[in-house]
Tab-separated table of C-alpha atoms in Angstrom:
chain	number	residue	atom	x	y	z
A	1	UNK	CA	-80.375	86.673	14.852
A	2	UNK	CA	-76.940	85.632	14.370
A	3	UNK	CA	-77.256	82.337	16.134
A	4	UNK	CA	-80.216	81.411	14.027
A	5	UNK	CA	-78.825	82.278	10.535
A	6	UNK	CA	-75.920	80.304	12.065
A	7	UNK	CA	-78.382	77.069	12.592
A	8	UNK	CA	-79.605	76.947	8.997
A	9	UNK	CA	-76.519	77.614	7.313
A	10	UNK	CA	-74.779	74.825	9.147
A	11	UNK	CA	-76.279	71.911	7.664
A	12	UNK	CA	-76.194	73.737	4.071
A	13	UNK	CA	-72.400	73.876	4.915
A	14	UNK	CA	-72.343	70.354	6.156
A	15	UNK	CA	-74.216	68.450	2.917
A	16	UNK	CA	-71.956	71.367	0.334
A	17	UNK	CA	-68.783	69.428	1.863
A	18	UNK	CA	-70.604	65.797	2.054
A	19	UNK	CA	-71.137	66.299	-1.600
A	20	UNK	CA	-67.607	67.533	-2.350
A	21	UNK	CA	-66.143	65.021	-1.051
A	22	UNK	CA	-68.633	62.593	-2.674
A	23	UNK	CA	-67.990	64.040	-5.754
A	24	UNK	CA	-63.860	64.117	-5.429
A	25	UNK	CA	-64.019	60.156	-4.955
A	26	UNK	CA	-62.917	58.366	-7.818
A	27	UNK	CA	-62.692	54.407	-9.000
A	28	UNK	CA	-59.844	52.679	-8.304
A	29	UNK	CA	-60.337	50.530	-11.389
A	30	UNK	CA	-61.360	53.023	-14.548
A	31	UNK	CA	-60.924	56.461	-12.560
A	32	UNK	CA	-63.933	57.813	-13.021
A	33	UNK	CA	-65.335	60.345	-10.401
A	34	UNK	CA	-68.460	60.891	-8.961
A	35	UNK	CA	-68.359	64.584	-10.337
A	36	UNK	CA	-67.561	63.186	-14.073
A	37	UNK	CA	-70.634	60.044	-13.500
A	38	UNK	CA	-73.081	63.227	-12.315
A	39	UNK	CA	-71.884	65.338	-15.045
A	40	UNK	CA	-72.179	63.053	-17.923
A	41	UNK	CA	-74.332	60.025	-16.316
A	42	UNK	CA	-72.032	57.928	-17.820
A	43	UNK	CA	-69.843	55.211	-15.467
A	44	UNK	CA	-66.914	53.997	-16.877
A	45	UNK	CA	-66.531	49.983	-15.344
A	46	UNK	CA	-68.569	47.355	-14.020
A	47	UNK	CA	-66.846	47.781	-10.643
A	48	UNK	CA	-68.782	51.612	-10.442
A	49	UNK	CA	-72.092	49.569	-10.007
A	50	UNK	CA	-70.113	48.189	-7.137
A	51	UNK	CA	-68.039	51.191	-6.017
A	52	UNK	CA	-70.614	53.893	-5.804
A	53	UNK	CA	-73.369	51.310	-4.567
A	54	UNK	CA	-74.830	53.417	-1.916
A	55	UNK	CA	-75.632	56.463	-4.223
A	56	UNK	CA	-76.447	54.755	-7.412
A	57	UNK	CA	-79.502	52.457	-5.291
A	58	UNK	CA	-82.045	54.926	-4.333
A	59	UNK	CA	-81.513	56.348	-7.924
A	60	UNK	CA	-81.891	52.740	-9.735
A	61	UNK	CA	-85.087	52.647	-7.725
A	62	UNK	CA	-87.120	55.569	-8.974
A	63	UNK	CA	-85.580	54.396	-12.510
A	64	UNK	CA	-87.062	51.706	-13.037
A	65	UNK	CA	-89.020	51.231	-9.628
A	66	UNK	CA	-87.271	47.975	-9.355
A	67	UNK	CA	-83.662	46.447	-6.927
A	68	UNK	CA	-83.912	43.844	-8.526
A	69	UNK	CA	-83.194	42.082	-11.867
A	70	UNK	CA	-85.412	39.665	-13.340
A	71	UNK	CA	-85.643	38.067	-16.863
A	72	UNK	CA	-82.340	36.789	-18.686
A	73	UNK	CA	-79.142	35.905	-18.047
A	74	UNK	CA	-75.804	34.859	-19.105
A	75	UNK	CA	-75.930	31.277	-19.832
A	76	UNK	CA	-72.110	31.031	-18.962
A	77	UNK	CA	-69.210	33.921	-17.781
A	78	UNK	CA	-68.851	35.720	-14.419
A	79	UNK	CA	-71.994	36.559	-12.297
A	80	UNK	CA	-70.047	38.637	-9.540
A	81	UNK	CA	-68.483	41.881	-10.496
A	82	UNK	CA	-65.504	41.107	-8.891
A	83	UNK	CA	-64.533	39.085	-11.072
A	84	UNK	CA	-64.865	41.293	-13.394
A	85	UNK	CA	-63.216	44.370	-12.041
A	86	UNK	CA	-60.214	41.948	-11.228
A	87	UNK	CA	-59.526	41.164	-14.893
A	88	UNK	CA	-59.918	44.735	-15.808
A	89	UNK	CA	-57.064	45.797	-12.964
A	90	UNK	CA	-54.681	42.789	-14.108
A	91	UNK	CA	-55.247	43.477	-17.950
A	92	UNK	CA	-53.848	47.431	-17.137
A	93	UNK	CA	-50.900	45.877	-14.582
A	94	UNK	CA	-50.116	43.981	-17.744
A	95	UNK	CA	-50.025	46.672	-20.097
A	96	UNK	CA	-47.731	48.922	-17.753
A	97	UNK	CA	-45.828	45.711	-17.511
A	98	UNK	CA	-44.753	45.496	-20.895
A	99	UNK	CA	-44.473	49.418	-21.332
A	100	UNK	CA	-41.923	49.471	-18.347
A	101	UNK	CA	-40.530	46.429	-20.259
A	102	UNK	CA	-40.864	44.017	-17.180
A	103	UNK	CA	-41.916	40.745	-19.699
A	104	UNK	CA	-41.811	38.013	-16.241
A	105	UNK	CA	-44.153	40.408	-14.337
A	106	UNK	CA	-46.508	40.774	-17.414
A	107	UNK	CA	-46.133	37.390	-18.365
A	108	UNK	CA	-47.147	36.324	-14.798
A	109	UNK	CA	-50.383	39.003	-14.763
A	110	UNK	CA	-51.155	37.364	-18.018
A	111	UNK	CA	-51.254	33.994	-16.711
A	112	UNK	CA	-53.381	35.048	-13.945
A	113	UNK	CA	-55.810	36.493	-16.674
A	114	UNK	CA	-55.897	33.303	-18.820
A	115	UNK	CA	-56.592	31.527	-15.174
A	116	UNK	CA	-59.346	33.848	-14.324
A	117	UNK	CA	-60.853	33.976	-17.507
A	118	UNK	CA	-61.164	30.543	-17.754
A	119	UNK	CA	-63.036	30.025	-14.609
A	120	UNK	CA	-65.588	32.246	-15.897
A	121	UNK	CA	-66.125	30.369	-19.599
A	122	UNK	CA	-66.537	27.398	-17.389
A	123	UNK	CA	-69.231	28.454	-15.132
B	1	UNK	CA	-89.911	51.212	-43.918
B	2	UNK	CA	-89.561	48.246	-46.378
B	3	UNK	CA	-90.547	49.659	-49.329
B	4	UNK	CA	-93.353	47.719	-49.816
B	5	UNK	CA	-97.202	48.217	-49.670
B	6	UNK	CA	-99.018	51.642	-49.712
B	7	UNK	CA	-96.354	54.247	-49.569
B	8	UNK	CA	-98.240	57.520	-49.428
B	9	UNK	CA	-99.271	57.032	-45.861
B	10	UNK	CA	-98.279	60.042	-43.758
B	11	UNK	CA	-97.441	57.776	-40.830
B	12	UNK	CA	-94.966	54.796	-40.678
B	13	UNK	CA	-94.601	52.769	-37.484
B	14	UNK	CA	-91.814	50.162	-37.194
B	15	UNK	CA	-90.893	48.494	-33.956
B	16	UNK	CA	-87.572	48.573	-32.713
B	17	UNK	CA	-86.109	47.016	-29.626
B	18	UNK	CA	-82.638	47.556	-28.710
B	19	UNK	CA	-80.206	45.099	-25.865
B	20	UNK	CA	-77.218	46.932	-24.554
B	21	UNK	CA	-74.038	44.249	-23.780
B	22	UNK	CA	-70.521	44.739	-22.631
B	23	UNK	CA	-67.411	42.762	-22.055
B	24	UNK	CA	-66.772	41.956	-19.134
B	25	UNK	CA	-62.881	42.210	-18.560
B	26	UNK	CA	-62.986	45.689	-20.128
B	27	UNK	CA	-63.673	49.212	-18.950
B	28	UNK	CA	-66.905	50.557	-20.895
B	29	UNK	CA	-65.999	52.285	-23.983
B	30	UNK	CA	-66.163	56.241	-22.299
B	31	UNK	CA	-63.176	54.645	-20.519
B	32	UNK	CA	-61.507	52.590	-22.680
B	33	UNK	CA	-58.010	53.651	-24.500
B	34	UNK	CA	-58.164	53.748	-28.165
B	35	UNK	CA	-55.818	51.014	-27.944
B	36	UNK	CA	-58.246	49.108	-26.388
B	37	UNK	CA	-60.977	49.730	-28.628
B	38	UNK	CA	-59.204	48.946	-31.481
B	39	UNK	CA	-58.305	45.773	-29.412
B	40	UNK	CA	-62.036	45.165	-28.755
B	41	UNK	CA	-62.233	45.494	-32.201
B	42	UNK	CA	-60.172	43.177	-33.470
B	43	UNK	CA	-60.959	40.064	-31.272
B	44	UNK	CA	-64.878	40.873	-32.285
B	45	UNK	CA	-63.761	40.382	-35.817
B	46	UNK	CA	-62.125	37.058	-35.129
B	47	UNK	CA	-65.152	35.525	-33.351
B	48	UNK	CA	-67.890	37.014	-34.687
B	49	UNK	CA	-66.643	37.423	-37.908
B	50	UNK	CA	-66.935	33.786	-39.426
B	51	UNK	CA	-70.334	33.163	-37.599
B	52	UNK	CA	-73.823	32.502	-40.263
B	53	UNK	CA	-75.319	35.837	-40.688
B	54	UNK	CA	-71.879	37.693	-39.843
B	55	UNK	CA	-69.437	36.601	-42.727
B	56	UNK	CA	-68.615	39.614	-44.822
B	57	UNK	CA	-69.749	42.243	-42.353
B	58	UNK	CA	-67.704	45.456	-41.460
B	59	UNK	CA	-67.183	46.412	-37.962
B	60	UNK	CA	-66.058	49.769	-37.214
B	61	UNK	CA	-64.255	51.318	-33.848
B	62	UNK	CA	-66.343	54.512	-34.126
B	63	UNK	CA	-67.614	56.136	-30.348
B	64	UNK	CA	-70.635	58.856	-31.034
B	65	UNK	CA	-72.144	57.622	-34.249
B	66	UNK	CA	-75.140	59.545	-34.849
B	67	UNK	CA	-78.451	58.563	-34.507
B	68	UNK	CA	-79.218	59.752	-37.830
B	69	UNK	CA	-76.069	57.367	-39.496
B	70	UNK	CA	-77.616	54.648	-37.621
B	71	UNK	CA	-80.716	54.952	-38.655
B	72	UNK	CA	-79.824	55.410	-41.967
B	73	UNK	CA	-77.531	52.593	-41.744
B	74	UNK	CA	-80.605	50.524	-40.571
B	75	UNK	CA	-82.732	51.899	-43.550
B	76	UNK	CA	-80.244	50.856	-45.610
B	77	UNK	CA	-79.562	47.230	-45.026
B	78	UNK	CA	-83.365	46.669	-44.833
B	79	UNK	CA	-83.398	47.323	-48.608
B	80	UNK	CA	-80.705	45.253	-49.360
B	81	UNK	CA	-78.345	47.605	-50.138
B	82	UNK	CA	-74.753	48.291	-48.578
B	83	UNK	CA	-74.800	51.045	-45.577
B	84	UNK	CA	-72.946	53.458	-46.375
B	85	UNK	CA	-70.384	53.485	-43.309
B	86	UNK	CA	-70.919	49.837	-42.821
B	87	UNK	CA	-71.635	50.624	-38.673
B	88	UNK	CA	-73.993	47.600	-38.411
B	89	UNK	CA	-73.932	43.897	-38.948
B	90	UNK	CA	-77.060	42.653	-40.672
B	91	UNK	CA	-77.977	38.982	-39.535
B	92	UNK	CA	-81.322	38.722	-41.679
B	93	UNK	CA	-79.894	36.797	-45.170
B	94	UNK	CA	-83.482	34.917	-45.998
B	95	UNK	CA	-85.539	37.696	-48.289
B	96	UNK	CA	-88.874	37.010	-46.627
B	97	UNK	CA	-87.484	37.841	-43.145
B	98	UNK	CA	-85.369	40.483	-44.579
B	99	UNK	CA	-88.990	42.263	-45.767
B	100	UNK	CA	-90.459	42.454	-42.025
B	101	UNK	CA	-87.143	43.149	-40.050
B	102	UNK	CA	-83.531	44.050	-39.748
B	103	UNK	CA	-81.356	42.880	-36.936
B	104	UNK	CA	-77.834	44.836	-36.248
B	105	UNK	CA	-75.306	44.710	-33.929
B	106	UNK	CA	-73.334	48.126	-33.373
B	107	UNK	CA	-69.887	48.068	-31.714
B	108	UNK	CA	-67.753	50.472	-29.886
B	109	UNK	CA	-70.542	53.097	-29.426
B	110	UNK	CA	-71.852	53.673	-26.457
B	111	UNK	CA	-71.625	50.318	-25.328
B	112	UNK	CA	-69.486	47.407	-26.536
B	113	UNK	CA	-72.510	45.719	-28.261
B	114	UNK	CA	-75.913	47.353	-29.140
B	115	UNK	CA	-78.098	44.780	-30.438
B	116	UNK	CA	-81.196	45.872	-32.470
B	117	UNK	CA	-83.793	44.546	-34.514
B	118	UNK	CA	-86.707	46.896	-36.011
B	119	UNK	CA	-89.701	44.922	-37.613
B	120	UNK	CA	-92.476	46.466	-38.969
B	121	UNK	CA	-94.913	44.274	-38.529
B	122	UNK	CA	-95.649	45.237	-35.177
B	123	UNK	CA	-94.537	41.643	-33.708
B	124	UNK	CA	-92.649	42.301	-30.730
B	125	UNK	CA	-92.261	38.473	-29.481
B	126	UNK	CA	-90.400	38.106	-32.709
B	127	UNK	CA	-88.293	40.864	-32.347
B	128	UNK	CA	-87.489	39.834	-28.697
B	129	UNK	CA	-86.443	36.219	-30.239
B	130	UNK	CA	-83.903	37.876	-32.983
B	131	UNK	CA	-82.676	39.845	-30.496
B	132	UNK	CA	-82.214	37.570	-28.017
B	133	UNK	CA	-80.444	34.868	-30.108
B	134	UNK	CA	-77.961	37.743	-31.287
B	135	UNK	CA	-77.207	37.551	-27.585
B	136	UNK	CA	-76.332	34.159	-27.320
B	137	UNK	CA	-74.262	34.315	-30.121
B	138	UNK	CA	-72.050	37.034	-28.672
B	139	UNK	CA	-72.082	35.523	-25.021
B	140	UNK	CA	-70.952	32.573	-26.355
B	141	UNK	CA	-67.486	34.160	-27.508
B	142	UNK	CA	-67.916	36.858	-24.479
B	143	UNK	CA	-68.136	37.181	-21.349
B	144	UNK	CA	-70.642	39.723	-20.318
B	145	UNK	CA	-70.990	42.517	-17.776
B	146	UNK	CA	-73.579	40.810	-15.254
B	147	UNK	CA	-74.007	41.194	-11.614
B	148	UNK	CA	-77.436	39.405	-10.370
B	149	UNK	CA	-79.194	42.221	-8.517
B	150	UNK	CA	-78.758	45.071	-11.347
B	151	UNK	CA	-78.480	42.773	-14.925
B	152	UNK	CA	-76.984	43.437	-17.253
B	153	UNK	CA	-74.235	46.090	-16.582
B	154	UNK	CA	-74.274	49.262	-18.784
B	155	UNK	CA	-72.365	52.427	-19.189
B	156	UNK	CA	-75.768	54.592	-18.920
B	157	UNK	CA	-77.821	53.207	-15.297
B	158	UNK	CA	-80.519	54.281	-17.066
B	159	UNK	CA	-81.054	51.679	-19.356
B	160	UNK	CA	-79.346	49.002	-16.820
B	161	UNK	CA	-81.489	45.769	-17.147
């Protein structure tokens, strides 16, 4: 009896920890955490689309029954979220830059911004 | 909704369609400092500010505006008259135009930009076309949230597109 409560308690136990530790990891770029995107649905940065890929498929799906975008699209800007997520990273280096009052390292991130940007208005 | 016509009717039907944009080198607004807001704020009042249809609107950093202000809002600038928190930008200056539709852009709310344009004439192709041009007009001082296999990137997946 014991052995067999044992065998279907296991993989409760197993999927309660796969979804704790889903829902303890968090963004790099905005912070946001699984737990806080279930909570509120709600993501905080373009990267999340990217970050939390694997769970946020199968529920885009049976949204809108679709993977794939058709229709419109910028005529001009970034088309790859990494891009993207870069400029968001460098913009917050910068700010910490200038709040720690290191002006060459924040006026270095903010040349890398004006570079990056750029490329995207150009494309 | 205009004002016009029979008015007694128990039911009203506008059509309103609605594009949800963000900026592309900034977290989306449930993430974004108040600094940054304000700083959203600010460079959306340089650019868009001087553009035809925008010149003497008020943008305001305001996250959860109520439905009901917004609609109000709307309500408002369709007859011509100055909404009372000034939430929404309204694009439609010819007085034929403004008697069918209202176009607005909202900032800072849910989403950096929420474009939308109610009509009541039912013509959805129409309302697609304001809408749409809105668009260009802000991607041409923005760069937007995009990735190809998802759209346009928003802060709710559900209304991804």
């Amino acid at each position: 009896m014991n052995s067999v409560l044992a065998n279907q308690i296991s993989p409760l136990k197993q999927a309660t920890e796969e979804m704790q530790d889903l829902d303890s990891r968090e963004c790099p770029i905005c912070g946001i955490s699984f737990y806080e995107f279930r909570q509120g649905g709600r993501l905080g940065c373009p990267h999340d689309y990217v970050f939390f890929s694997e769970e946020l498929e199968p529920l885009l799906h049976n949204v809108h029954g679709e993977n794939e975008h058709v229709g419109k699209e910028p005529k001009r800007g970034f088309h790859d979220t990494e891009s993207q997520t870069e400029l968001i990273r460098l913009r917050r280096e910068m700010k910490e830059a200038v709040e720690q009052e290191n002006y060459e390292q924040a006026s270095q991130l903010r040349d890398q911004i004006r570079t990056i940007a750029n490329k995207g208005a150009s494309e | 909704v205009t004002g016009k016509g029979v008015i007694d009717h128990d039911v009203v039907i506008s059509s309103r369609l609605c594009l949800a944009r963000n900026i592309a080198d900034y977290p989306f607004v449930c993430t974004c400092s108040l600094e940054q807001l304000e700083e959203i704020e600010a460079v959306v009042r340089k650019r868009l500010g001087d553009l035809p249809g925008f010149a003497g609107v008020s943008f305001e950093v305001r996250p959860g505006a109520t439905l009901q202000r917004q609609l109000l809002a709307e309500l408002e600038a369709v007859s011509q008259s100055e909404s009372p928190s000034q939430y929404f930008a309204n694009d439609t200056t010819g007085s034929s135009e403004m008697q069918r539709s209202t176009s607005a852009i909202e900032i800072n709310d849910e989403d950096h930009f929420r474009i939308s344009v109610t009509r009541s004439d039912g013509d959805l192709m129409a309302a697609w076309q304001s809408a749409s041009e809105l668009d260009d007009q802000i991607e041409e001082h923005f760069p937007i949230a995009f990735n190809p296999k998802w759209g346009y990137l928003t802060t709710s997946p559900w209304i991804i597109a």
